[in-house]
Short mmCIF file of C-alpha atoms in Angstrom, two decimals:
data_model
loop_
_atom_site.label_atom_id
_atom_site.label_comp_id
_atom_site.label_asym_id
_atom_site.label_seq_id
_atom_site.Cartn_x
_atom_site.Cartn_y
_atom_site.Cartn_z
CA MET A 41 72.52 -9.65 169.03
CA ALA A 42 68.98 -9.07 170.18
CA ALA A 43 67.49 -11.06 173.02
CA THR A 44 66.60 -14.58 172.04
CA GLY A 45 64.76 -17.51 173.54
CA THR A 46 61.19 -17.51 174.76
CA GLU A 47 59.12 -14.59 173.48
CA LYS A 48 57.24 -12.70 176.19
CA HIS A 49 53.90 -11.06 175.69
CA GLU A 50 53.66 -7.35 174.91
CA GLY A 51 53.77 -5.25 178.05
CA ALA A 52 55.76 -7.84 180.03
CA ALA A 53 58.62 -6.61 182.18
CA PHE A 54 62.21 -6.64 180.96
CA TYR A 55 63.48 -9.00 183.65
CA VAL A 56 67.19 -9.13 184.54
CA THR A 57 68.88 -11.13 187.29
CA THR A 58 72.30 -11.35 188.86
CA PRO A 59 73.50 -14.58 190.44
CA ILE A 60 72.38 -14.84 194.03
CA TYR A 61 75.64 -14.55 195.90
CA TYR A 62 77.02 -16.87 198.56
CA VAL A 63 77.17 -15.15 201.93
CA ASN A 64 80.22 -17.00 203.17
CA ASP A 65 82.01 -13.64 203.20
CA ALA A 66 81.63 -9.95 202.37
CA PRO A 67 81.25 -8.90 198.70
CA HIS A 68 84.27 -7.95 196.60
CA LEU A 69 84.86 -6.28 193.23
CA GLY A 70 83.84 -9.36 191.27
CA HIS A 71 80.37 -9.46 192.83
CA ALA A 72 79.95 -5.72 192.34
CA TYR A 73 81.01 -5.94 188.68
CA THR A 74 78.11 -8.18 187.73
CA THR A 75 75.63 -6.25 189.86
CA VAL A 76 76.61 -2.87 188.41
CA ALA A 77 76.34 -4.33 184.89
CA GLY A 78 72.80 -5.47 185.65
CA ASP A 79 71.96 -2.10 187.12
CA VAL A 80 73.21 -0.23 184.05
CA LEU A 81 71.30 -2.60 181.75
CA THR A 82 68.02 -2.21 183.63
CA ARG A 83 68.43 1.55 184.06
CA TRP A 84 69.02 1.73 180.30
CA HIS A 85 65.76 -0.08 179.58
CA ARG A 86 63.94 2.13 182.08
CA GLN A 87 65.38 5.13 180.21
CA ARG A 88 63.73 3.64 177.14
CA GLY A 89 60.40 3.86 178.96
CA GLU A 90 60.05 0.10 179.39
CA LYS A 91 58.66 -1.81 182.36
CA VAL A 92 61.65 -3.36 184.13
CA TRP A 93 62.29 -5.81 186.96
CA TYR A 94 65.79 -6.20 188.40
CA LEU A 95 66.49 -9.01 190.87
CA THR A 96 69.51 -9.75 193.01
CA GLY A 97 69.93 -11.55 196.32
CA THR A 98 71.83 -14.07 198.39
CA ASP A 99 72.28 -17.84 198.38
CA GLU A 100 72.23 -18.91 202.02
CA HIS A 101 72.06 -22.71 202.13
CA GLY A 102 74.63 -25.43 201.61
CA GLN A 103 77.68 -26.97 203.19
CA LYS A 104 79.95 -23.99 202.55
CA ILE A 105 77.68 -21.64 204.50
CA MET A 106 77.28 -24.17 207.31
CA ARG A 107 81.04 -24.61 207.71
CA THR A 108 81.67 -20.86 207.61
CA ALA A 109 79.07 -20.29 210.34
CA GLU A 110 80.56 -23.04 212.47
CA ALA A 111 84.02 -21.51 212.09
CA ASN A 112 82.58 -18.22 213.39
CA ASN A 113 80.73 -19.89 216.28
CA VAL A 114 77.25 -18.83 215.16
CA THR A 115 74.29 -20.60 213.59
CA PRO A 116 74.04 -20.54 209.79
CA GLN A 117 70.98 -18.30 209.97
CA GLU A 118 72.72 -15.86 212.29
CA TRP A 119 75.70 -15.75 209.94
CA CYS A 120 73.51 -15.09 206.91
CA ASP A 121 71.50 -12.38 208.67
CA LYS A 122 74.67 -10.60 209.74
CA LEU A 123 76.30 -10.65 206.32
CA VAL A 124 73.18 -9.60 204.44
CA THR A 125 72.33 -6.69 206.73
CA GLU A 126 75.85 -5.48 207.41
CA ALA A 127 77.64 -6.13 204.11
CA TRP A 128 75.59 -7.08 201.04
CA LYS A 129 72.56 -4.78 201.17
CA PRO A 130 74.58 -1.74 202.33
CA LEU A 131 77.03 -2.17 199.45
CA TRP A 132 74.32 -2.28 196.81
CA GLU A 133 72.82 0.86 198.31
CA HIS A 134 76.25 2.49 198.36
CA LEU A 135 76.80 1.67 194.67
CA ASN A 136 73.40 3.14 193.76
CA ILE A 137 72.00 -0.23 192.64
CA ALA A 138 68.31 0.23 191.79
CA ASN A 139 67.20 -3.40 192.24
CA ASP A 140 63.46 -4.03 192.48
CA ASP A 141 63.79 -7.02 194.79
CA PHE A 142 66.36 -8.77 196.95
CA ILE A 143 65.67 -12.47 197.40
CA ARG A 144 67.15 -14.54 200.22
CA THR A 145 66.93 -18.30 199.88
CA THR A 146 66.13 -18.68 203.57
CA GLU A 147 62.89 -16.73 203.14
CA LYS A 148 59.62 -18.65 203.41
CA ARG A 149 58.36 -17.21 200.12
CA HIS A 150 61.26 -19.07 198.52
CA THR A 151 61.63 -22.29 200.53
CA ASP A 152 57.93 -23.23 200.30
CA ARG A 153 57.91 -22.79 196.52
CA VAL A 154 61.16 -24.78 196.15
CA GLN A 155 59.57 -27.72 197.93
CA GLU A 156 56.49 -27.48 195.71
CA PHE A 157 58.59 -27.38 192.53
CA VAL A 158 60.66 -30.40 193.52
CA GLN A 159 57.59 -32.30 194.70
CA ASP A 160 55.97 -31.70 191.31
CA LEU A 161 58.99 -33.15 189.52
CA TYR A 162 59.01 -36.14 191.84
CA ASP A 163 55.31 -36.75 191.22
CA LYS A 164 55.93 -36.60 187.47
CA GLY A 165 58.61 -39.28 187.72
CA GLU A 166 61.44 -36.85 186.90
CA ILE A 167 63.24 -37.64 190.18
CA TYR A 168 64.39 -41.03 191.49
CA LYS A 169 66.51 -42.38 194.35
CA GLY A 170 70.06 -43.59 193.83
CA GLY A 171 73.62 -43.45 195.09
CA TYR A 172 76.62 -41.41 194.08
CA GLU A 173 80.33 -41.27 194.78
CA GLY A 174 82.71 -38.71 193.39
CA PRO A 175 84.94 -35.67 193.91
CA TYR A 176 83.09 -32.74 195.46
CA CYS A 177 84.15 -29.10 195.77
CA VAL A 178 82.51 -27.44 198.76
CA GLY A 179 83.45 -24.01 197.41
CA CYS A 180 81.52 -24.64 194.19
CA GLU A 181 78.93 -26.83 195.96
CA GLU A 182 79.32 -29.20 193.03
CA TYR A 183 80.37 -32.75 192.18
CA LYS A 184 83.25 -32.47 189.72
CA LEU A 185 83.96 -34.66 186.75
CA PRO A 186 87.41 -36.28 187.06
CA GLY A 187 88.46 -34.65 183.79
CA ASP A 188 87.74 -31.19 185.19
CA LEU A 189 90.20 -31.50 188.06
CA ILE A 190 93.77 -30.20 188.13
CA GLU A 191 96.74 -31.44 190.19
CA ASP A 192 99.22 -29.66 192.41
CA GLU A 193 102.91 -30.57 192.55
CA ALA A 194 102.16 -33.38 195.00
CA GLY A 195 99.54 -34.89 192.68
CA THR A 196 96.60 -33.83 194.87
CA LYS A 197 93.38 -33.36 192.89
CA LEU A 198 92.19 -29.74 193.03
CA CYS A 199 89.10 -27.82 191.99
CA PRO A 200 90.12 -25.76 188.93
CA VAL A 201 88.18 -22.73 190.23
CA HIS A 202 89.20 -22.61 193.88
CA LYS A 203 92.58 -24.40 193.59
CA LYS A 204 91.70 -26.39 196.72
CA PRO A 205 91.57 -30.17 197.24
CA VAL A 206 88.25 -31.82 196.45
CA GLU A 207 86.55 -34.20 198.86
CA ILE A 208 85.51 -37.70 197.80
CA LEU A 209 81.89 -38.08 198.87
CA LYS A 210 79.66 -41.12 198.83
CA GLU A 211 76.01 -40.78 199.76
CA GLU A 212 72.49 -41.86 198.90
CA ASN A 213 70.76 -39.11 196.94
CA TYR A 214 67.78 -38.30 194.80
CA PHE A 215 68.49 -37.68 191.12
CA PHE A 216 66.88 -35.54 188.44
CA LYS A 217 66.74 -37.17 184.99
CA LEU A 218 68.96 -34.55 183.40
CA SER A 219 70.34 -37.00 180.84
CA ALA A 220 66.96 -37.10 179.11
CA TYR A 221 67.15 -33.41 178.26
CA GLY A 222 70.36 -33.39 176.22
CA PRO A 223 68.60 -33.47 172.81
CA LYS A 224 66.08 -30.79 173.88
CA LEU A 225 68.90 -28.55 175.10
CA ILE A 226 70.81 -28.92 171.83
CA GLU A 227 67.61 -28.05 169.99
CA LEU A 228 67.28 -24.94 172.17
CA TYR A 229 70.87 -23.84 171.52
CA GLU A 230 70.56 -24.36 167.76
CA ALA A 231 67.23 -22.56 167.51
CA ASN A 232 68.50 -19.64 169.62
CA PRO A 233 72.18 -18.99 168.88
CA GLY A 234 72.19 -16.03 171.27
CA PHE A 235 70.83 -18.01 174.21
CA ILE A 236 74.35 -18.28 175.67
CA GLN A 237 76.83 -15.43 175.46
CA PRO A 238 79.66 -14.94 174.68
CA GLU A 239 80.22 -17.35 171.79
CA ALA A 240 83.11 -19.09 173.57
CA ALA A 241 80.78 -19.89 176.48
CA ARG A 242 78.14 -21.17 174.07
CA ASN A 243 80.64 -23.45 172.36
CA GLU A 244 81.79 -24.84 175.71
CA VAL A 245 78.23 -25.70 176.76
CA VAL A 246 77.23 -27.18 173.40
CA ASN A 247 80.30 -29.42 173.33
CA PHE A 248 79.69 -30.50 176.92
CA VAL A 249 76.06 -31.44 176.29
CA LYS A 250 76.87 -33.27 173.06
CA GLN A 251 79.20 -35.57 175.01
CA GLY A 252 76.17 -36.80 176.93
CA LEU A 253 74.72 -35.66 180.24
CA GLU A 254 74.57 -37.62 183.47
CA ASP A 255 71.59 -37.48 185.79
CA LEU A 256 71.95 -34.84 188.47
CA SER A 257 72.07 -35.45 192.21
CA ILE A 258 69.47 -33.03 193.63
CA SER A 259 69.69 -33.83 197.33
CA ARG A 260 72.28 -34.16 200.09
CA SER A 261 72.02 -36.39 203.15
CA THR A 262 75.27 -35.70 205.03
CA PHE A 263 74.25 -32.32 206.49
CA ASP A 264 70.99 -30.53 207.24
CA TRP A 265 71.45 -26.84 206.37
CA GLY A 266 69.10 -26.61 203.43
CA VAL A 267 65.50 -26.92 202.28
CA PRO A 268 64.15 -30.34 203.35
CA VAL A 269 63.11 -32.74 200.61
CA PRO A 270 59.32 -32.76 201.14
CA TRP A 271 58.84 -36.54 200.87
CA ASP A 272 62.03 -37.52 202.74
CA ASP A 273 63.21 -35.34 205.64
CA LYS A 274 66.52 -37.20 205.85
CA HIS A 275 67.60 -35.22 202.77
CA VAL A 276 67.94 -31.54 201.94
CA ILE A 277 67.60 -30.20 198.43
CA TYR A 278 70.90 -29.66 196.61
CA VAL A 279 71.85 -26.03 197.05
CA TRP A 280 72.02 -25.32 193.32
CA ILE A 281 68.49 -26.59 192.67
CA ASP A 282 67.39 -24.41 195.59
CA ALA A 283 69.38 -21.42 194.30
CA LEU A 284 68.33 -21.50 190.65
CA LEU A 285 64.68 -21.48 191.59
CA ASN A 286 65.04 -17.99 193.09
CA TYR A 287 64.54 -16.60 189.59
CA ALA A 288 61.01 -18.05 189.67
CA THR A 289 60.07 -17.80 193.34
CA ALA A 290 61.01 -14.10 193.53
CA VAL A 291 58.47 -13.18 190.85
CA GLY A 292 55.49 -15.13 192.15
CA TYR A 293 55.88 -18.76 191.09
CA ASN A 294 52.93 -20.74 192.54
CA GLU A 295 51.97 -17.68 194.61
CA ASN A 296 51.23 -14.65 192.45
CA PRO A 297 50.13 -15.80 188.96
CA ALA A 298 49.67 -12.27 187.61
CA LYS A 299 53.15 -11.18 188.67
CA PHE A 300 54.67 -14.39 187.36
CA GLN A 301 52.91 -14.02 184.02
CA GLU A 302 54.10 -10.46 183.46
CA THR A 303 57.71 -11.09 184.53
CA PHE A 304 58.90 -14.68 184.01
CA PRO A 305 61.09 -15.89 182.36
CA ALA A 306 64.12 -13.64 182.70
CA ASN A 307 65.16 -11.80 179.57
CA VAL A 308 68.77 -11.88 180.76
CA HIS A 309 70.54 -13.92 183.44
CA LEU A 310 73.87 -12.22 184.20
CA ILE A 311 76.32 -14.72 185.69
CA GLY A 312 80.01 -15.44 186.22
CA LYS A 313 81.47 -17.92 183.78
CA ASP A 314 82.27 -20.37 186.59
CA ILE A 315 78.54 -21.04 187.07
CA LEU A 316 77.71 -21.26 183.37
CA ARG A 317 76.73 -24.93 183.25
CA PHE A 318 74.22 -24.54 186.07
CA HIS A 319 72.42 -21.75 184.22
CA ALA A 320 72.76 -22.92 180.64
CA ILE A 321 72.13 -26.66 181.20
CA ILE A 322 70.52 -27.49 184.53
CA TRP A 323 68.22 -24.46 184.78
CA PRO A 324 66.58 -24.74 181.34
CA ALA A 325 66.27 -28.52 181.79
CA MET A 326 64.45 -27.98 185.09
CA LEU A 327 62.10 -25.54 183.42
CA MET A 328 61.47 -27.89 180.50
CA ALA A 329 60.64 -30.68 182.93
CA GLN A 330 58.09 -28.42 184.63
CA GLY A 331 56.62 -27.12 181.36
CA LEU A 332 57.80 -23.56 182.02
CA PRO A 333 59.39 -21.17 179.50
CA VAL A 334 63.18 -20.89 179.37
CA PRO A 335 65.03 -17.57 179.75
CA GLY A 336 65.92 -15.35 176.84
CA ARG A 337 69.64 -15.19 177.43
CA VAL A 338 72.38 -16.41 179.75
CA ALA A 339 75.26 -13.93 179.61
CA ALA A 340 78.49 -14.98 181.29
CA ASN A 341 80.94 -12.27 182.26
CA GLY A 342 84.61 -13.01 182.65
CA TRP A 343 86.68 -12.91 185.79
CA LEU A 344 88.27 -9.84 187.29
CA MET A 345 91.95 -10.59 187.68
CA VAL A 346 94.53 -9.16 190.06
CA GLY A 347 98.08 -10.35 189.58
CA GLY A 348 96.86 -12.99 187.12
CA GLU A 349 94.53 -14.61 189.66
CA LYS A 350 90.73 -14.60 189.76
CA MET A 351 89.53 -12.14 192.36
CA SER A 352 88.17 -13.94 195.41
CA LYS A 353 88.60 -14.08 199.15
CA SER A 354 90.07 -17.57 198.98
CA ASN A 355 93.17 -16.44 197.10
CA LEU A 356 93.46 -13.13 198.99
CA THR A 357 92.92 -10.91 195.93
CA GLY A 358 89.54 -9.72 197.11
CA ILE A 359 89.30 -5.92 197.17
CA LYS A 360 86.50 -3.98 198.78
CA PRO A 361 84.61 -1.73 196.37
CA GLN A 362 84.64 0.95 199.08
CA ASP A 363 88.45 1.05 198.79
CA LEU A 364 87.93 2.48 195.31
CA THR A 365 84.76 4.53 195.72
CA SER A 366 86.28 6.46 198.60
CA HIS A 367 89.02 7.61 196.23
CA PHE A 368 87.41 7.80 192.78
CA GLY A 369 83.73 8.25 193.68
CA VAL A 370 80.77 5.93 193.09
CA ASP A 371 79.92 7.11 189.57
CA ALA A 372 83.49 6.73 188.35
CA TYR A 373 83.57 3.25 189.90
CA ARG A 374 80.38 2.26 188.06
CA TRP A 375 81.84 3.60 184.81
CA TYR A 376 85.35 2.21 185.03
CA PHE A 377 84.83 -1.54 185.08
CA LEU A 378 82.28 -1.53 182.27
CA ARG A 379 84.42 0.81 180.20
CA ALA A 380 87.77 -0.88 180.84
CA ILE A 381 86.71 -4.52 180.41
CA ALA A 382 84.80 -6.07 177.51
CA PHE A 383 81.83 -7.82 179.11
CA GLY A 384 82.22 -11.58 178.67
CA GLN A 385 86.01 -11.52 178.76
CA ASP A 386 88.47 -11.70 181.65
CA GLY A 387 89.91 -8.35 182.62
CA SER A 388 92.68 -7.11 184.87
CA PHE A 389 92.20 -4.36 187.38
CA SER A 390 94.95 -1.97 188.40
CA TRP A 391 94.87 1.21 190.42
CA GLU A 392 97.14 2.86 187.84
CA ASP A 393 94.81 2.09 184.93
CA PHE A 394 91.79 3.40 186.83
CA THR A 395 93.66 6.61 187.67
CA ALA A 396 94.80 7.15 184.08
CA ARG A 397 91.32 6.63 182.60
CA TYR A 398 89.66 8.79 185.27
CA THR A 399 92.03 11.67 184.57
CA SER A 400 92.00 11.42 180.78
CA GLU A 401 88.40 10.52 179.97
CA LEU A 402 86.29 11.62 182.90
CA ALA A 403 88.09 14.70 184.23
CA ASN A 404 89.78 16.06 181.10
CA ASP A 405 87.42 15.07 178.28
CA TYR A 406 83.96 14.99 179.88
CA GLY A 407 84.16 17.04 183.07
CA ASN A 408 86.25 19.79 181.50
CA LEU A 409 83.85 20.12 178.57
CA ALA A 410 80.94 20.65 180.93
CA SER A 411 82.88 23.20 183.00
CA ARG A 412 84.07 25.16 179.96
CA LEU A 413 80.59 25.32 178.46
CA ALA A 414 78.99 26.58 181.66
CA ALA A 415 81.75 29.14 182.17
CA MET A 416 81.46 30.53 178.64
CA VAL A 417 77.67 30.77 178.67
CA GLY A 418 77.98 32.58 182.00
CA LYS A 419 80.71 34.93 180.77
CA TYR A 420 79.33 35.78 177.34
CA PHE A 421 75.55 35.46 177.77
CA GLY A 422 74.95 35.99 181.47
CA GLY A 423 74.14 32.32 182.04
CA THR A 424 71.21 32.26 179.58
CA LEU A 425 71.45 29.69 176.78
CA PRO A 426 71.42 31.60 173.47
CA GLU A 427 69.72 30.61 170.24
CA ALA A 428 71.70 29.01 167.41
CA THR A 429 71.08 31.08 164.28
CA ALA A 430 74.32 30.64 162.37
CA ALA A 431 74.66 26.87 162.03
CA GLY A 432 76.82 25.46 159.26
CA GLU A 433 78.60 22.27 158.26
CA ALA A 434 80.47 22.00 161.56
CA GLU A 435 77.21 21.99 163.50
CA LYS A 436 75.65 19.55 161.07
CA ALA A 437 78.54 17.17 161.73
CA ILE A 438 77.96 17.43 165.48
CA ALA A 439 74.22 16.72 165.08
CA GLU A 440 75.01 13.69 162.92
CA GLY A 441 77.62 12.51 165.39
CA MET A 442 75.13 12.81 168.24
CA ALA A 443 72.48 10.78 166.41
CA LYS A 444 75.08 8.13 165.56
CA ALA A 445 76.29 7.93 169.18
CA VAL A 446 72.75 7.52 170.48
CA ALA A 447 71.89 4.76 168.02
CA GLU A 448 75.16 2.91 168.57
CA ALA A 449 75.04 3.14 172.37
CA ASP A 450 71.41 2.00 172.44
CA ARG A 451 72.16 -1.00 170.28
CA LYS A 452 75.34 -2.00 172.07
CA ILE A 453 74.17 -1.54 175.67
CA GLY A 454 70.46 -2.20 175.35
CA GLU A 455 70.60 -5.16 172.97
CA GLU A 456 74.09 -6.63 172.75
CA LEU A 457 75.22 -6.15 176.38
CA ASP A 458 78.37 -4.58 174.96
CA PHE A 459 78.75 -2.06 177.75
CA GLN A 460 82.27 -1.14 176.77
CA GLY A 461 81.29 -0.53 173.15
CA GLY A 462 78.31 1.59 174.15
CA ILE A 463 80.31 3.73 176.57
CA LEU A 464 83.08 4.19 173.99
CA ALA A 465 80.49 5.40 171.45
CA ILE A 466 79.33 8.05 173.93
CA PHE A 467 82.85 9.15 174.77
CA ASP A 468 83.86 9.26 171.11
CA PHE A 469 81.10 11.81 170.72
CA VAL A 470 82.40 13.73 173.75
CA LYS A 471 85.81 13.83 172.04
CA GLN A 472 84.12 15.04 168.84
CA VAL A 473 82.49 17.92 170.72
CA ASN A 474 85.79 18.82 172.38
CA GLY A 475 87.40 18.87 168.96
CA TYR A 476 84.62 21.12 167.69
CA ILE A 477 85.19 23.60 170.54
CA THR A 478 88.94 23.60 169.89
CA GLU A 479 88.44 24.23 166.17
CA GLN A 480 85.76 26.91 166.56
CA GLU A 481 87.67 28.80 169.27
CA PRO A 482 84.66 30.56 170.85
CA TRP A 483 86.98 32.62 173.08
CA LYS A 484 88.33 34.26 169.91
CA VAL A 485 84.91 34.56 168.28
CA ALA A 486 83.75 36.40 171.42
CA LYS A 487 86.10 39.26 170.53
CA ASP A 488 83.97 39.97 167.44
CA GLU A 489 81.15 42.09 168.85
CA SER A 490 79.31 42.42 165.54
CA GLU A 491 75.87 40.89 165.08
CA GLU A 492 77.40 38.11 162.98
CA GLY A 493 80.05 37.46 165.61
CA ARG A 494 77.50 37.24 168.42
CA ALA A 495 75.33 34.90 166.34
CA ARG A 496 78.29 32.67 165.61
CA LEU A 497 79.31 32.56 169.30
CA ALA A 498 75.74 31.76 170.33
CA THR A 499 75.59 28.92 167.81
CA ILE A 500 78.85 27.38 169.04
CA LEU A 501 77.77 27.45 172.68
CA TYR A 502 74.26 26.17 171.97
CA THR A 503 75.76 23.31 169.95
CA ALA A 504 78.00 22.31 172.86
CA ALA A 505 75.17 22.58 175.39
CA GLU A 506 72.76 20.56 173.25
CA SER A 507 75.45 17.90 172.82
CA LEU A 508 75.89 17.68 176.59
CA ARG A 509 72.12 17.35 176.96
CA ALA A 510 72.26 14.12 174.97
CA VAL A 511 75.36 12.93 176.84
CA ALA A 512 73.58 13.43 180.18
CA VAL A 513 70.72 11.20 179.01
CA LEU A 514 73.04 8.51 177.63
CA LEU A 515 75.25 8.38 180.71
CA ASN A 516 72.41 8.51 183.23
CA PRO A 517 72.20 4.69 183.51
CA VAL A 518 75.97 4.50 184.01
CA MET A 519 76.65 7.55 186.18
CA PRO A 520 73.30 8.74 187.57
CA GLU A 521 74.58 11.22 190.14
CA THR A 522 76.94 12.97 187.74
CA SER A 523 74.34 13.04 184.97
CA GLN A 524 71.84 14.66 187.31
CA LYS A 525 74.39 17.36 188.20
CA LEU A 526 74.99 18.04 184.51
CA TRP A 527 71.24 18.10 183.82
CA GLU A 528 70.81 20.73 186.53
CA SER A 529 73.81 22.69 185.29
CA LEU A 530 72.25 22.87 181.82
CA GLY A 531 69.02 24.16 183.33
CA ALA A 532 67.15 21.49 181.39
CA GLU A 533 64.56 20.52 183.98
CA ALA A 534 63.80 24.10 185.02
CA ALA A 535 63.36 24.99 181.33
CA ASP A 536 60.44 22.55 181.05
CA LEU A 537 62.37 19.72 179.42
CA GLY A 538 61.44 17.69 182.48
CA PRO A 539 63.28 15.32 184.85
CA LEU A 540 66.28 13.45 183.51
CA ALA A 541 64.63 10.10 184.32
CA ASP A 542 61.81 10.96 181.89
CA GLN A 543 64.12 11.52 178.91
CA ARG A 544 64.03 8.64 176.45
CA VAL A 545 67.25 7.16 175.09
CA GLN A 546 65.67 6.67 171.68
CA ASP A 547 64.83 10.39 171.50
CA ALA A 548 68.16 11.66 172.83
CA GLY A 549 69.61 12.03 169.31
CA THR A 550 66.91 14.44 168.19
CA TRP A 551 68.59 17.80 167.70
CA GLY A 552 67.32 20.95 169.38
CA LEU A 553 65.57 19.62 172.47
CA LEU A 554 67.39 21.84 174.99
CA PRO A 555 65.25 24.99 175.23
CA VAL A 556 66.74 28.34 174.30
CA GLY A 557 66.70 30.55 177.37
CA ALA A 558 67.60 27.77 179.78
CA THR A 559 69.65 29.01 182.74
CA VAL A 560 73.11 27.43 182.56
CA THR A 561 75.04 27.42 185.80
CA LYS A 562 78.51 26.28 186.72
CA GLY A 563 78.05 23.82 189.54
CA ALA A 564 80.53 21.63 191.36
CA VAL A 565 83.27 20.01 189.27
CA LEU A 566 81.91 16.70 187.97
CA PHE A 567 85.17 14.81 188.44
CA PRO A 568 87.47 16.46 190.99
CA ARG A 569 91.23 16.14 190.79
CA LEU A 570 92.38 12.96 192.50
CA GLU A 571 94.44 13.09 195.63
CA GLU A 572 97.41 10.77 195.96
CA LYS A 573 96.66 7.06 196.18
CA PRO A 574 96.03 6.07 199.80
CA ALA A 575 98.72 4.04 201.52
CA GLU A 576 98.30 0.27 201.26
#
């Protein structure tokens, strides 16, 4: 399904965001999953030649952060600074995340604009003072509806996400008139069926809104780690109102009109399903109240599961991404989670599954194809890519398969956010090329030293090399380091085809782009044999 929602003017940036992550602890696989997905999506659109803006960052206010800092005997700001500089930013660099900005909610460029936004709503009569009492989950930073809670064996009310007891809070707060926006939100959902993805998430939100919305508490008065309410310094702005506004403040809201105009709203908000209601209900309602355009799409990914439990530090299933990249490599890490798990659904991680897919698909199917091609061009043609002059039905089938793979991968990844489907389309083509090599048996054809035999051998090897040229372009957003190695091995850039980053996805299916005469070299193995799994 193509992007839906507010149409942006021609030439505007394709704007993608991740959630801004709580810095109460170091990042784990779940955080990295969403961030890698956003990176692949934005790299894909860059490979299309589009203007792109990719935003990620950290959410640094709220009671949870304050308590974590206190438990570590530092100030909240000191805690945030330490985690951001020593854990979050280094991990994104390690995973080759090409984000254009990193927003921190403690930055002045953000906090000043948050105060202005909330002040505007207050001046418009969208915010009023009242009182509230109810169950509150500090982990979610959210008041829970009684019907959302679960019970343990002792009958204690628990947050369904964190499986921890909720706190009953009673305080005087300021409220946003969220209830008034129910009909407008339903109108938005009906006019734009793809606004919320996947469909199960959309149905959940629609049903929730149709039951009637309550006004939203947008301030807290029992602690002070947050952005002060501008007209009442006894209150701080509710952390979720603060956090959601990062999507606007990071691209120039009330500060850089030109930047804001060419970027906002986001084409895609990538989020975890546990924060769906904030993004699909509260955020568009806030924007409607301020007269601003709503995002194109809110896409909720599922949870990564280990042993049947959502991956998080609180239930001790958190795994460091570095535990995997040190063994499998960064590119394989980026590939695995998007290939193994359908985006939008829960998925289970296991070391054994990763190992099996790495060996079968990356090392045997893809890496071995690249190695065999380079070796044969080197052995039979001195490393110079020969011309294909004896093409037949088998080569026609490969050319058609390549064009099909390009079109399908572009549609699935670029439009539908079906990363798994797009990657499978590419690897189905890799399997097709492997099958072609097996059937054509170039090592046997090479024994025929006649002119016809040499022409046939040249055609087989050019066909395989040209196929890999397209694969390198298609996999560049997913596995950039490996794709660059393949590009260099094919001699594509040196043969005037140009840098890999300049190759357009939409042109990748055009047959015959790899220049005859390119110097093909056998470089390092793309996917080395795995050593034994490290000890736990």
